[in-house]
Amino acid sequence: MNIQDKINQLESFIKTLPIIDHHCHNVIDKQPNIELPLAFVLSEGDSINNPLFLNQLKSTLIFKRSIKDIYKFYYGKDFIEDQEENGEIDENIIEHEINMKRNEIGTDNIMRAVFTRSNIEAIILDDSLKFSINSVELPLKSNSWHSQFTKVYKVIRLETLLEKSLIDAKINGMSFFVWKSYIEKLFRDTIDNPIDDVKVIGLKSIVAYRCGLGVENPSIQKVLEEFEKVINEIQINNNNNNNNNNNININNSTGNIVTTMNQTNYRIENKTIINFFIHIAMGVSSTLSRPMPIQIHTGFGDSDLSLELSSPLLLKPLIESYPNVPIVLLHCSYPFFREAGFLSWVYPNVYVDIGLAIPFLSISGMKNSIQSMLELAPIDKIIYSSDSHYIPELFYLGSIWARNIIFKVLSKSLKNNEITLKESKEFAFKIFKTNCLNLYKL
């Protein structure tokens, strides 16, 4: 078999692989008269109320590529340039036609088509991502809704659980040590007894967004002092006309689990408290017969992030403190993809996820990131995801471009005689499915 035949065989194999989406979020429950601009969805910029910025984002390569991909998904053909004046594509017309088709088909049928065409066998949801327009939170589809289309698992976002525990502590006047017992039990109970029927198989942290990846192990005295500051910061909503604002009872000597119905919102940004809880969660996970993997946001994101504090190299002390707890560096750690590859090469408990980098970079950016990471990273530690959020089509875009890029990278190694055809197929299958199955013991 000549090299071109091998490459063609590899391409066909990768195109039809069943996949597991290792990290994604819930789809928005579409509301009447609300159409999210694709330029907004295909970026991390806050452009929803900024027409100039929104228009600028239409000049990104991901937008130029993806709007054509989505049109072809719906209409089964390319948008014909010569139908437009001067042979140019009018993207406003394309987006209008996409929205017409979306409204005609409906979210359920779109999702079904996306998962069928993408051959997605299972997804792992982080269901804590919220979406608001002008301070109005839009509802998201439930985890059980997603389970109509594929097998669904989920991860617990640590910061969300921490915020709930602190509000409970404020409402019930918990002392620091009662709160400490409470949050440890809350953590274990949330894993063992999820509020829905979706199995919890891992943890998730967005510590990069809140205080950076330099996770420290603070002293109890320092945590106690910062706990008092945080409790004083929390403002409780005491609207007695709201039936949801019900105080809760707790045994202050035991910290028994309770349910908070109060609608108070609180965003934790205190580095000491966040770092303290991460160590609690990692410590509990490390004692389990099968330690739970933790997904950690690394690299790029929205404007809420300090990029200089999101390098995965800052996680070295945490990685070394819990050598039996698998740590998954999300988003290829872009632009720190070589650093991510290095960490997965030198630490047995470090893995790398490729979502968001694919499909949110240009084609050359996606290829360069994966190829550079694989200069060192073991294939057995690379995991596919889409980081899909808000709209179903991102599941599709993640799938088609991950397949495309993984094919390009592996075919190059095949041409260079680094790997055989059999090995290239095995590597692709690992990235898209078996590495995830093995990591989460599915």
Coordinates of C-alpha atoms in Angstrom, one line a residue:
M1 CA 0.0 0.0 0.0
N2 CA 1.5 3.4 -1.0
I3 CA 1.5 6.4 1.3
Q4 CA -1.4 8.1 -0.3
D5 CA -3.6 5.0 0.1
K6 CA -2.7 4.9 3.8
I7 CA -3.5 8.5 4.2
N8 CA -6.9 8.1 2.5
Q9 CA -7.6 5.1 4.7
L10 CA -6.7 7.1 7.8
E11 CA -8.9 10.0 6.7
S12 CA -11.9 7.7 6.2
F13 CA -11.3 6.1 9.6
I14 CA -11.2 9.4 11.5
K15 CA -14.3 10.8 9.8
T16 CA -16.5 7.9 11.0
L17 CA -15.1 7.5 14.5
P18 CA -17.6 7.5 17.4
I19 CA -16.5 10.2 19.9
I20 CA -16.9 11.2 23.5
D21 CA -17.1 15.0 24.2
H22 CA -15.1 15.3 27.4
H23 CA -16.0 18.9 28.3
C24 CA -19.1 20.9 27.3
H25 CA -22.0 22.9 28.6
N26 CA -25.7 23.1 28.5
V27 CA -27.6 24.5 25.5
I28 CA -29.7 27.6 25.9
D29 CA -33.4 27.0 26.1
K30 CA -34.2 29.2 23.1
Q31 CA -36.5 32.1 23.9
P32 CA -38.9 33.8 21.4
N33 CA -37.5 36.8 19.6
I34 CA -33.9 36.2 20.9
E35 CA -31.3 35.3 18.3
L36 CA -27.7 35.2 19.5
P37 CA -25.4 36.7 16.9
L38 CA -23.0 34.1 15.6
A39 CA -20.1 36.5 16.0
F40 CA -20.9 36.7 19.7
V41 CA -21.2 32.9 20.1
L42 CA -18.0 32.3 18.1
S43 CA -15.9 34.5 20.4
E44 CA -15.1 35.2 24.0
G45 CA -15.7 38.9 23.7
D46 CA -18.4 40.9 25.4
S47 CA -20.0 42.1 22.2
I48 CA -23.7 41.5 22.7
N49 CA -24.5 45.3 23.2
N50 CA -21.6 46.6 21.2
P51 CA -22.4 46.7 17.4
L52 CA -19.0 48.0 16.4
F53 CA -17.2 45.2 18.3
L54 CA -19.7 42.7 17.1
N55 CA -19.0 43.7 13.5
Q56 CA -15.2 43.6 14.1
L57 CA -15.6 40.0 15.3
K58 CA -17.1 39.1 12.0
S59 CA -13.6 39.6 10.5
T60 CA -12.1 36.7 12.6
L61 CA -11.1 33.6 10.7
I62 CA -13.3 31.4 12.9
F63 CA -16.4 33.5 12.0
K64 CA -15.6 33.5 8.3
R65 CA -15.1 29.7 8.4
S66 CA -17.8 28.7 10.8
I67 CA -20.7 30.6 9.3
K68 CA -20.1 28.8 6.0
D69 CA -19.9 25.4 7.9
I70 CA -23.1 26.1 9.7
Y71 CA -24.9 27.1 6.5
K72 CA -23.7 23.9 4.8
F73 CA -24.9 21.9 7.9
Y74 CA -28.4 23.2 7.4
Y75 CA -28.7 23.4 3.6
G76 CA -26.3 20.6 2.5
K77 CA -24.4 22.9 0.1
D78 CA -22.0 25.8 0.0
F79 CA -23.3 29.4 -0.1
I80 CA -22.7 30.4 -3.7
E81 CA -20.6 33.4 -4.0
D82 CA -21.6 34.3 -7.6
Q83 CA -25.2 34.8 -6.4
E84 CA -24.0 37.9 -4.5
E85 CA -23.2 41.3 -6.0
N86 CA -19.5 41.6 -7.0
G87 CA -19.0 37.9 -6.2
E88 CA -18.8 38.6 -2.5
I89 CA -20.5 36.7 0.3
D90 CA -23.1 38.7 2.3
E91 CA -22.8 37.2 5.7
N92 CA -25.9 39.0 7.0
I93 CA -27.9 37.1 4.4
I94 CA -26.2 33.8 5.4
E95 CA -26.9 34.4 9.1
H96 CA -30.5 35.3 8.3
E97 CA -31.0 32.1 6.4
I98 CA -29.4 30.1 9.2
N99 CA -31.7 31.6 11.7
M100 CA -34.8 30.9 9.5
K101 CA -33.8 27.3 9.3
R102 CA -33.0 27.1 13.0
N103 CA -36.5 28.4 13.9
E104 CA -38.1 26.1 11.4
I105 CA -36.4 23.0 12.6
G106 CA -36.4 23.7 16.4
T107 CA -33.8 23.1 19.0
D108 CA -34.7 19.4 19.7
N109 CA -34.3 18.4 16.0
I110 CA -31.2 20.5 15.6
M111 CA -29.6 18.7 18.5
R112 CA -30.6 15.3 17.2
A113 CA -29.1 16.1 13.8
V114 CA -25.9 17.4 15.4
F115 CA -25.3 14.4 17.5
T116 CA -26.2 12.0 14.7
R117 CA -23.9 13.6 12.2
S118 CA -21.1 14.1 14.7
N119 CA -21.4 10.5 16.0
I120 CA -21.2 11.6 19.6
E121 CA -21.6 8.6 22.0
A122 CA -21.5 10.5 25.3
I123 CA -20.8 13.9 26.8
I124 CA -19.5 15.2 30.1
L125 CA -21.4 18.4 31.1
D126 CA -20.3 21.2 33.3
D127 CA -23.8 22.5 34.0
S128 CA -22.7 25.5 36.1
L129 CA -22.1 27.9 33.1
K130 CA -24.8 30.6 33.1
F131 CA -25.8 33.0 30.4
S132 CA -27.3 36.5 30.9
I133 CA -28.3 39.3 28.6
N134 CA -28.5 42.7 30.2
S135 CA -28.5 41.1 33.7
V136 CA -31.4 38.8 32.7
E137 CA -30.4 35.1 33.0
L138 CA -31.6 33.0 30.2
P139 CA -32.8 29.4 31.0
L140 CA -30.6 26.5 29.9
K141 CA -31.8 23.1 28.8
S142 CA -31.6 20.5 31.6
N143 CA -29.2 17.7 31.9
S144 CA -32.0 15.2 31.3
W145 CA -33.0 17.1 28.1
H146 CA -29.5 16.5 26.8
S147 CA -29.8 12.8 27.7
Q148 CA -32.4 12.4 24.9
F149 CA -29.6 12.6 22.4
T150 CA -26.7 10.8 24.0
K151 CA -25.3 9.4 27.2
V152 CA -24.7 12.2 29.7
Y153 CA -22.3 12.5 32.6
K154 CA -21.3 15.6 34.6
V155 CA -18.6 17.3 36.6
I156 CA -19.1 19.3 39.7
R157 CA -17.8 22.9 39.5
L158 CA -16.0 23.6 42.8
E159 CA -16.5 27.3 42.8
T160 CA -20.2 27.0 42.5
L161 CA -20.4 24.5 45.4
L162 CA -18.1 26.8 47.5
E163 CA -20.4 29.8 46.9
K164 CA -23.4 27.8 47.9
S165 CA -21.7 26.7 51.1
L166 CA -20.7 30.3 52.0
I167 CA -24.2 31.6 51.5
D168 CA -25.5 28.8 53.8
A169 CA -22.9 29.7 56.3
K170 CA -24.0 33.4 56.3
I171 CA -27.7 32.6 56.6
N172 CA -27.2 30.1 59.5
G173 CA -24.4 31.9 61.3
M174 CA -21.9 29.1 61.0
S175 CA -18.6 29.3 62.7
F176 CA -15.5 28.6 60.6
F177 CA -15.1 25.1 61.9
V178 CA -18.8 24.2 61.5
W179 CA -18.6 25.5 57.9
K180 CA -15.4 23.5 57.3
S181 CA -17.3 20.3 58.4
Y182 CA -20.3 21.3 56.4
I183 CA -18.5 21.9 53.1
E184 CA -16.6 18.7 53.4
K185 CA -19.9 16.8 53.8
L186 CA -21.6 18.9 51.1
F187 CA -18.8 18.0 48.7
R188 CA -19.1 14.3 49.4
D189 CA -22.9 14.3 49.2
T190 CA -23.0 16.3 46.0
I191 CA -20.8 13.6 44.4
D192 CA -22.7 10.7 45.8
N193 CA -26.3 12.1 45.5
P194 CA -26.6 14.4 42.6
I195 CA -29.8 16.5 42.3
D196 CA -30.7 14.8 39.0
D197 CA -30.1 11.3 37.7
V198 CA -26.8 12.3 35.9
K199 CA -23.8 10.6 37.3
V200 CA -21.0 12.7 38.7
I201 CA -17.7 11.4 37.3
G202 CA -15.3 14.3 37.9
L203 CA -14.6 17.8 39.3
K204 CA -14.1 21.2 37.6
S205 CA -12.4 24.4 38.6
I206 CA -12.3 27.8 37.1
V207 CA -9.7 29.1 39.6
A208 CA -7.9 30.7 36.7
Y209 CA -10.8 33.1 36.4
R210 CA -11.1 33.9 40.1
C211 CA -7.5 34.3 41.3
G212 CA -5.1 32.6 39.0
L213 CA -3.6 29.1 38.8
G214 CA -1.0 29.6 41.4
V215 CA -2.9 27.5 44.0
E216 CA -1.4 27.8 47.4
N217 CA -2.0 25.8 50.6
P218 CA -2.9 28.4 53.2
S219 CA -2.6 28.0 56.9
I220 CA -5.8 27.4 58.9
Q221 CA -5.3 30.7 60.7
K222 CA -5.1 32.6 57.4
V223 CA -8.2 30.7 56.1
L224 CA -10.1 31.5 59.3
E225 CA -9.3 35.2 59.0
E226 CA -10.4 35.3 55.3
F227 CA -13.5 33.3 56.1
E228 CA -14.7 36.1 58.4
K229 CA -14.0 38.7 55.7
V230 CA -16.0 36.7 53.1
I231 CA -19.0 36.2 55.4
N232 CA -19.1 39.9 56.1
E233 CA -19.1 40.6 52.3
I234 CA -22.2 38.4 51.6
Q235 CA -25.4 40.4 51.4
I236 CA -28.4 38.2 52.0
N237 CA -31.6 38.8 50.1
N238 CA -34.3 39.1 52.7
N239 CA -37.3 39.7 50.5
N240 CA -40.0 38.2 52.6
N241 CA -42.5 38.3 49.7
N242 CA -40.4 35.7 47.8
N243 CA -41.4 32.2 48.8
N244 CA -38.0 31.0 47.7
N245 CA -36.2 33.0 50.4
N246 CA -36.5 30.4 53.2
N247 CA -34.0 30.2 55.9
I248 CA -32.7 26.8 56.7
N249 CA -32.0 24.8 59.9
I250 CA -28.6 23.4 60.7
N251 CA -27.0 21.6 63.6
N252 CA -24.1 23.9 64.4
S253 CA -22.3 21.1 66.2
T254 CA -22.3 18.7 63.3
G255 CA -22.7 20.8 60.1
N256 CA -25.4 18.5 58.7
I257 CA -26.4 19.0 55.1
V258 CA -29.3 21.4 54.4
T259 CA -30.8 23.0 51.3
T260 CA -30.6 26.7 50.9
M261 CA -33.6 28.2 49.1
N262 CA -32.5 31.8 49.4
Q263 CA -31.9 33.6 46.1
T264 CA -28.8 35.4 47.2
N265 CA -26.0 35.4 44.7
Y266 CA -22.4 35.7 45.6
R267 CA -19.3 35.4 43.5
I268 CA -16.2 34.1 45.4
E269 CA -12.9 35.7 44.4
N270 CA -11.0 35.3 47.7
K271 CA -7.8 33.5 46.8
T272 CA -7.3 32.0 50.2
I273 CA -10.8 30.5 50.5
I274 CA -10.8 29.2 46.9
N275 CA -7.4 27.6 47.3
F276 CA -8.4 26.1 50.6
F277 CA -11.4 24.4 49.1
I278 CA -9.5 23.1 46.1
H279 CA -7.1 21.4 48.5
I280 CA -10.1 20.0 50.4
A281 CA -11.6 18.6 47.2
M282 CA -8.3 17.2 45.9
G283 CA -7.6 15.7 49.3
V284 CA -11.0 13.9 49.4
S285 CA -10.5 12.7 45.8
S286 CA -7.1 11.4 46.6
T287 CA -8.5 9.1 49.3
L288 CA -11.1 7.5 47.0
S289 CA -10.4 4.0 45.6
R290 CA -10.7 5.7 42.2
P291 CA -9.7 9.3 42.6
M292 CA -11.9 11.7 40.6
P293 CA -10.3 13.6 37.8
I294 CA -10.4 17.3 38.0
Q295 CA -10.7 19.5 34.9
I296 CA -9.0 22.9 35.3
H297 CA -9.5 25.8 33.0
T298 CA -6.1 26.8 31.6
G299 CA -5.1 29.3 28.9
F300 CA -7.4 31.7 27.1
G301 CA -10.9 32.7 27.9
D302 CA -13.0 35.8 28.2
S303 CA -12.1 39.2 29.5
D304 CA -12.7 38.1 33.1
L305 CA -9.4 36.2 32.9
S306 CA -5.9 37.4 33.5
L307 CA -4.0 35.4 30.9
E308 CA -0.6 35.8 32.6
L309 CA -2.1 33.9 35.6
S310 CA -3.5 31.0 33.5
S311 CA -0.3 29.3 32.5
P312 CA -0.5 25.6 33.5
L313 CA 3.1 25.8 34.8
L314 CA 1.6 27.6 37.8
L315 CA -0.1 24.3 38.7
K316 CA 3.1 22.4 39.4
P317 CA 2.8 22.5 43.2
L318 CA -0.8 21.3 43.1
I319 CA 0.1 18.5 40.6
E320 CA 2.9 17.4 42.8
S321 CA 0.8 17.5 46.0
Y322 CA -1.8 15.0 44.7
P323 CA 0.1 12.6 42.4
N324 CA -2.7 10.1 42.3
V325 CA -5.4 12.6 41.3
P326 CA -5.7 13.0 37.5
I327 CA -5.6 16.7 36.5
V328 CA -6.9 17.6 33.0
L329 CA -5.6 20.9 31.5
L330 CA -8.6 22.3 29.5
H331 CA -8.5 24.1 26.2
C332 CA -5.0 22.9 25.1
S333 CA -3.8 25.6 27.6
Y334 CA -3.6 27.9 24.5
P335 CA -1.4 29.9 24.1
F336 CA 0.6 27.7 26.5
F337 CA 0.2 24.5 24.5
R338 CA 3.9 23.5 24.7
E339 CA 3.8 24.0 28.4
A340 CA 0.8 21.7 28.6
G341 CA 2.5 19.1 26.6
F342 CA 5.6 19.3 28.8
L343 CA 3.5 18.8 32.0
S344 CA 1.8 15.8 30.6
W345 CA 5.2 14.4 29.6
V346 CA 6.8 14.7 33.0
Y347 CA 3.8 14.1 35.4
P348 CA 1.8 10.9 35.2
N349 CA -1.3 12.5 36.5
V350 CA -1.5 15.3 34.0
Y351 CA -3.8 15.1 30.9
V352 CA -4.6 17.7 28.1
D353 CA -8.0 18.5 26.6
I354 CA -8.1 20.1 23.2
G355 CA -11.5 21.8 23.3
L356 CA -12.0 25.5 22.6
A357 CA -8.6 25.7 20.9
I358 CA -10.6 23.6 18.4
P359 CA -12.7 25.1 16.9
F360 CA -12.1 28.7 18.1
L361 CA -8.7 29.2 16.4
S362 CA -7.8 29.6 12.7
I363 CA -7.1 26.4 10.8
S364 CA -3.3 27.0 11.1
G365 CA -3.7 27.9 14.7
M366 CA -5.5 24.7 15.5
K367 CA -3.0 22.6 13.6
N368 CA 0.0 24.4 15.1
S369 CA -1.3 24.1 18.7
I370 CA -2.0 20.3 18.5
Q371 CA 1.2 19.6 16.5
S372 CA 3.3 21.6 19.0
M373 CA 1.7 20.0 22.0
L374 CA 2.5 16.6 20.6
E375 CA 6.2 17.4 20.3
L376 CA 6.3 15.9 23.8
A377 CA 2.8 14.9 25.0
P378 CA 1.9 11.2 25.1
I379 CA -1.1 10.4 22.8
D380 CA -2.5 8.4 25.7
K381 CA -3.1 11.7 27.6
I382 CA -4.8 13.8 24.9
I383 CA -8.6 14.0 25.2
Y384 CA -11.2 15.4 22.7
S385 CA -13.8 18.0 23.7
S386 CA -15.7 20.7 22.0
D387 CA -16.3 23.0 24.9
S388 CA -19.7 23.5 23.3
H389 CA -21.9 26.1 25.0
Y390 CA -25.2 27.9 24.3
I391 CA -26.0 26.6 20.8
P392 CA -26.0 23.0 19.5
E393 CA -24.0 23.8 16.4
L394 CA -20.8 24.1 18.4
F395 CA -20.9 20.4 19.1
Y396 CA -20.8 19.9 15.3
L397 CA -18.1 22.4 14.6
G398 CA -15.9 20.9 17.4
S399 CA -16.4 17.5 15.9
I400 CA -15.7 18.2 12.2
W401 CA -12.6 20.4 12.9
A402 CA -11.1 18.1 15.6
R403 CA -11.3 15.2 13.1
N404 CA -9.8 17.4 10.4
I405 CA -6.9 18.6 12.5
I406 CA -6.1 15.3 14.1
F407 CA -6.1 13.8 10.7
K408 CA -3.7 16.5 9.4
V409 CA -1.3 16.0 12.3
L410 CA -1.3 12.2 12.3
S411 CA -1.0 12.0 8.5
K412 CA 2.1 14.1 8.7
S413 CA 3.6 11.7 11.2
L414 CA 2.6 8.9 9.0
K415 CA 4.3 10.5 6.0
N416 CA 7.4 11.0 8.2
N417 CA 7.5 7.3 9.1
E418 CA 7.1 8.2 12.8
I419 CA 4.0 6.0 13.1
T420 CA 2.4 3.2 11.1
L421 CA -1.1 3.3 9.7
K422 CA -2.2 0.9 12.5
E423 CA -0.7 3.2 15.1
S424 CA -2.2 6.3 13.6
K425 CA -5.7 4.7 13.8
E426 CA -5.1 3.6 17.3
F427 CA -4.0 7.1 18.3
A428 CA -7.0 8.8 16.7
F429 CA -9.3 6.3 18.5
K430 CA -7.6 7.0 21.8
I431 CA -7.9 10.8 21.5
F432 CA -11.6 10.7 20.5
K433 CA -12.8 8.0 22.8
T434 CA -10.7 5.5 24.8
N435 CA -8.5 7.9 26.7
C436 CA -11.7 9.4 28.1
L437 CA -13.1 6.0 28.9
N438 CA -9.9 5.0 30.7
L439 CA -9.5 8.3 32.6
Y440 CA -13.1 8.3 34.0
K441 CA -13.3 4.5 34.3
L442 CA -16.5 4.5 32.1

